[in-house]
Short mmCIF file of C-alpha atoms in Angstrom, two decimals:
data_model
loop_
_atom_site.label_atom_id
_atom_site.label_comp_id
_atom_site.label_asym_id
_atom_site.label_seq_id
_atom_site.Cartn_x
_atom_site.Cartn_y
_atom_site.Cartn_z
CA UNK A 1 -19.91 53.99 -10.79
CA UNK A 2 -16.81 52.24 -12.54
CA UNK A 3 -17.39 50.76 -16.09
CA UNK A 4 -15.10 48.28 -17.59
CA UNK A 5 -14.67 48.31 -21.03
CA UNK A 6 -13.22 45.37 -22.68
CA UNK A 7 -12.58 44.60 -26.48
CA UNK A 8 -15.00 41.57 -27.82
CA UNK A 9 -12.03 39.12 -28.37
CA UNK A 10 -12.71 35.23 -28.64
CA UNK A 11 -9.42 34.60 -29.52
CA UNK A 12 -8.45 33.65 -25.77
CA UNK A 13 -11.50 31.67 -25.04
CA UNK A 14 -10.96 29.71 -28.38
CA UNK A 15 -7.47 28.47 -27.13
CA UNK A 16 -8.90 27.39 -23.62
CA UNK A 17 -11.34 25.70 -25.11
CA UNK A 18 -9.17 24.35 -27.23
CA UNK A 19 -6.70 23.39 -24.27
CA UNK A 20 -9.38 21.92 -21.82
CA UNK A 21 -10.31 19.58 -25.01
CA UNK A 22 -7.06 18.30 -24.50
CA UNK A 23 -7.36 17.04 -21.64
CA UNK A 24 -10.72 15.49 -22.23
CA UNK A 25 -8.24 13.52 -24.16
CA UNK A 26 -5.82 12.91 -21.69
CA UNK A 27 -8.23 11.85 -19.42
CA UNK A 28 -10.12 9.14 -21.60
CA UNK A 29 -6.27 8.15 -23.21
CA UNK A 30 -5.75 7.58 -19.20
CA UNK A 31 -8.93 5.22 -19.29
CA UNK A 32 -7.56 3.19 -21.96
CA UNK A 33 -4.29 2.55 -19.90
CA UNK A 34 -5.91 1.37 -16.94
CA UNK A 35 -7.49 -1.09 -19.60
CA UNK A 36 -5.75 -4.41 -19.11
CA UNK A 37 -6.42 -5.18 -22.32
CA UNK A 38 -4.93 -2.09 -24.40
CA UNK A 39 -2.14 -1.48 -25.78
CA UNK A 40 -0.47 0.72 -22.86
CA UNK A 41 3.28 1.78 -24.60
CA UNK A 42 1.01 3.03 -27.93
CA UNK A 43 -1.50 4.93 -25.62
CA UNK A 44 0.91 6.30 -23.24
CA UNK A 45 2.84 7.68 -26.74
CA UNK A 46 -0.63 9.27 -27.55
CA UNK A 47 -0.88 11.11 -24.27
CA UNK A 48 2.66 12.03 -24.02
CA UNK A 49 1.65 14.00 -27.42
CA UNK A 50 -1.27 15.61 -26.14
CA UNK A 51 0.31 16.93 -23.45
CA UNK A 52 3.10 18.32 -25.54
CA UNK A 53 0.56 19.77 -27.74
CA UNK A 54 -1.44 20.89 -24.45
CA UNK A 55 1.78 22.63 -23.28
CA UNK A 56 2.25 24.41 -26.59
CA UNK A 57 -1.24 25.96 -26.90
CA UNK A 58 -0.58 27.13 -23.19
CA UNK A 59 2.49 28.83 -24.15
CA UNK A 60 0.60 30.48 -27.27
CA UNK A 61 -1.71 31.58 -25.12
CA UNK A 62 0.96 32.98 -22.43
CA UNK A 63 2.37 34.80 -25.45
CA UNK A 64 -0.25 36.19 -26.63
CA UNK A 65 -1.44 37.55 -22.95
CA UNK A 66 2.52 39.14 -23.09
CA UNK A 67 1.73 40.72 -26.71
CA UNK A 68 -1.82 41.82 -25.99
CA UNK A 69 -2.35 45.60 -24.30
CA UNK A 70 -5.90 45.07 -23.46
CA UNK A 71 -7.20 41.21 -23.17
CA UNK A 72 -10.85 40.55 -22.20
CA UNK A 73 -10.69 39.59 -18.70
CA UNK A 74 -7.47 40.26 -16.46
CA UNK A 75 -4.34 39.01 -18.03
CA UNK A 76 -3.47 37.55 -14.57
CA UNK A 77 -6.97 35.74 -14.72
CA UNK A 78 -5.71 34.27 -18.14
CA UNK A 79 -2.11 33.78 -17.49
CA UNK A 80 -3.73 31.56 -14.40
CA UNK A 81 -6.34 29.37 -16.67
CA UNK A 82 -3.79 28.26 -18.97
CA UNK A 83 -1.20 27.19 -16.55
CA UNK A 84 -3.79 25.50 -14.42
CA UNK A 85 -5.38 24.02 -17.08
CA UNK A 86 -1.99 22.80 -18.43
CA UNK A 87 -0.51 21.50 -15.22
CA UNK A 88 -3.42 19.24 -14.70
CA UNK A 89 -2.50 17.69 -18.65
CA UNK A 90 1.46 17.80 -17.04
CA UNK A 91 -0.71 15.55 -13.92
CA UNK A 92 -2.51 12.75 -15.87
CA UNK A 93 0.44 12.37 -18.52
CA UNK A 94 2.46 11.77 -15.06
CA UNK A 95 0.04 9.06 -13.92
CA UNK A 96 0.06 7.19 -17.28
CA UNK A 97 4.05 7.56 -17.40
CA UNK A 98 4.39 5.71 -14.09
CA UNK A 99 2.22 2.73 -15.10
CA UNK A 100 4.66 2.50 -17.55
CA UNK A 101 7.90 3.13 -16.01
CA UNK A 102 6.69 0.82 -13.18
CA UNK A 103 5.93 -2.00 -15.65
CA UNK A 104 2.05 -2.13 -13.34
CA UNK A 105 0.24 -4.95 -14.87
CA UNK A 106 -2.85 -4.81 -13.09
CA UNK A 107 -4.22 -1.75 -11.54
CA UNK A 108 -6.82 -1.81 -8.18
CA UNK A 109 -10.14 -1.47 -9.87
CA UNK A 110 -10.96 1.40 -7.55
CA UNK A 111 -8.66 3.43 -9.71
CA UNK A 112 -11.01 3.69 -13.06
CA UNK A 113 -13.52 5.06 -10.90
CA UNK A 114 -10.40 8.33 -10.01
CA UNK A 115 -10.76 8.11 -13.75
CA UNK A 116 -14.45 8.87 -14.26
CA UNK A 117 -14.21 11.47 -12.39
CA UNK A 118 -11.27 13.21 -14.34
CA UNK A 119 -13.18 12.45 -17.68
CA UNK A 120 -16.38 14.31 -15.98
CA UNK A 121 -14.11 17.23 -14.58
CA UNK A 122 -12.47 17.70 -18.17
CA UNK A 123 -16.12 17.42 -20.16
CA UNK A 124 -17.58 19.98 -17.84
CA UNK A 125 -14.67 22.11 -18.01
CA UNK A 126 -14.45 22.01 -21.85
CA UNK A 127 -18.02 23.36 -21.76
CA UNK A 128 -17.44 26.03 -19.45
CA UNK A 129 -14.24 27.26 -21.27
CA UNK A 130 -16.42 28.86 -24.22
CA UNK A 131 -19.27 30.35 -21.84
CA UNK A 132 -16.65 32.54 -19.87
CA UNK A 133 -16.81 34.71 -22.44
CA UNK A 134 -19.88 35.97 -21.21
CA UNK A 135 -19.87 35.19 -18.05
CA UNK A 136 -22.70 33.43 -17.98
CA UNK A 137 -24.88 29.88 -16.60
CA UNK A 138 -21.12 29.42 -15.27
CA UNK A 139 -22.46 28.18 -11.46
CA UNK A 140 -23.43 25.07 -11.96
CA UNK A 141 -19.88 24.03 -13.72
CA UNK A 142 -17.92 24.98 -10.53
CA UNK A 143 -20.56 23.75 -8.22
CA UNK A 144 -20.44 20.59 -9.73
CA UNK A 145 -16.80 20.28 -9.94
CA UNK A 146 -16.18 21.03 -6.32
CA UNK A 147 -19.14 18.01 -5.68
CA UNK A 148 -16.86 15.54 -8.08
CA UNK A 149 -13.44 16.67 -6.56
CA UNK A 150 -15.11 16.28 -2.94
CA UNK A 151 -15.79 12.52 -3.98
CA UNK A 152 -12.87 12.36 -5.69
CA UNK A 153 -10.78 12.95 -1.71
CA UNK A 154 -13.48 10.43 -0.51
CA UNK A 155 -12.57 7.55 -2.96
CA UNK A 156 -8.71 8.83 -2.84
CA UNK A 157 -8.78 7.92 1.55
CA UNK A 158 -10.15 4.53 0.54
CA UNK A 159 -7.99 3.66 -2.14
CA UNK A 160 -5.09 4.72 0.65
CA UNK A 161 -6.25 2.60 2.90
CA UNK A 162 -6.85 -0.51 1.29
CA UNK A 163 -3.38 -0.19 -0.55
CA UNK A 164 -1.87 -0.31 3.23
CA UNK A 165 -4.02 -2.77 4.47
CA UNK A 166 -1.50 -5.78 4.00
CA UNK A 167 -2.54 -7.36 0.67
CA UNK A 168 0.30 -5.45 -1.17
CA UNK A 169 4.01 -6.14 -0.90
CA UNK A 170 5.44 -2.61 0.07
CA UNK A 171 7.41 -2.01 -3.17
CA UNK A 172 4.16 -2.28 -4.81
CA UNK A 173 2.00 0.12 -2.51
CA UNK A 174 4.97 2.57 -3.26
CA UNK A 175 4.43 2.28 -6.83
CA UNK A 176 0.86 2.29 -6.45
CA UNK A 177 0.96 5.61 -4.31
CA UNK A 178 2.83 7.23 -6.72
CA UNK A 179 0.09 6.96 -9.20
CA UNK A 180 -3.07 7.97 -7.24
CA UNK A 181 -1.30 10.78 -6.07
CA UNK A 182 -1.19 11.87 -9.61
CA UNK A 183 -4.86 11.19 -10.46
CA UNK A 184 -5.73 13.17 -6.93
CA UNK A 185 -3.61 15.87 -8.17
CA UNK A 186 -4.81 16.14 -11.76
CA UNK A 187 -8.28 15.97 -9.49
CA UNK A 188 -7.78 19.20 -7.99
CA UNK A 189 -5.98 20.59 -10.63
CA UNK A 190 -9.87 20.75 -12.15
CA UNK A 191 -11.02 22.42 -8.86
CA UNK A 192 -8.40 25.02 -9.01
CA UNK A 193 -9.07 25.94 -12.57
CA UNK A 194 -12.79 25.69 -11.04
CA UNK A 195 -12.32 28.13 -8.62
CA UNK A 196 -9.92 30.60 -10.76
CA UNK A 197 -13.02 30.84 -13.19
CA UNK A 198 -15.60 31.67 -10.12
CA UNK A 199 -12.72 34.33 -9.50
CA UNK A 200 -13.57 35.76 -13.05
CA UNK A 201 -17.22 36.11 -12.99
CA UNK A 202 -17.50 37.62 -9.68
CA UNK A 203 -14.75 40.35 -10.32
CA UNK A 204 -16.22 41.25 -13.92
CA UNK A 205 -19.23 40.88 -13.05
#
């Protein structure tokens, strides 16, 4: 029987924790832009600098995975969270960018509820981040997340088809598409990081 023995290092699960609570920012600075009544150039600023801090704590913790001979799960494993976890930051920054770059005044109301769901992907994720360190009560988190990104696809069709239902002018449901692509992708961005820490606990286990 094969043993694997790993060094008790909490460095790496610090800095994942630490990048998932980033985008529990992101995704509640992305709330506040959909707010008609915000100030949307001063909270798209704010995200733009989470995500720039988001992509430097995943480079530290590429770097580190590069420097370190023995890391406490696979270094491909690791290598994967914080790229994942980054690229959905890179997705929701996109989103609040193109609000702003298309000048959108008023967003379709179904698109706080593509929202919700991001701010319930990144607060389950942020409390997953520190229990991979054990391995442990880690079921639930990517059960639920598949459930919320499965709704997510549901309200994403819907949102579809009422932007091409006729009530928009066509430059508009371009601009509009643009965006809820980039909420559905920041969506499954949280299922792939999801599914990447199922990975984990199965193969250490």
């Amino acid at each position: 029987m094969a043993f694997k023995f790993r060094p008790v290092d909490g460095t790496f699960f610090d800095e994942l924790t630490q990048l998932a609570r980033h985008l529990e920012l992101g995704s509640d600075l992305l709330a506040q832009v959909l707010d008609d009544e915000a100030d949307h150039a001063l909270v798209a600023e704010r995200l733009a600098k989470a995500e720039s801090e988001a992509d430097d704590i995943a480079g530290s913790i590429i770097r580190k995975v590069n420097q370190t001979f023995v890391t406490p799960i696979d270094r491909e494993d690791i290598y994967d969270l914080a790229t994942q976890l980054d690229g959905v930051m890179n997705r929701m920054d996109e989103a609040a960018d193109l609000i702003m770059l298309y000048e959108v005044a008023k967003l379709p109301k179904e698109f706080a509820k593509q929202v919700v769901l991001l701010q319930r992907c990144a607060e389950l994720t942020v409390e997953a981040m520190p229990r991979l360190q054990s391995r442990k009560e880690l079921s639930d988190y990517w059960t639920e997340i598949k459930r919320l990104e499965s709704s997510g696809d549901k309200q994403h069709r819907r949102i579809l088809a009422k932007l091409f239902d006729g009530r928009y002018e066509p430059l508009e449901v371009m601009k509009l598409k643009d965006i809820i692509e980039a909420m559905e992708a920041a969506i499954d961005g949280f299922e792939t990081v999801a599914k990447t820490v199922e990975q984990i606990v199965v193969k250490e286990s």
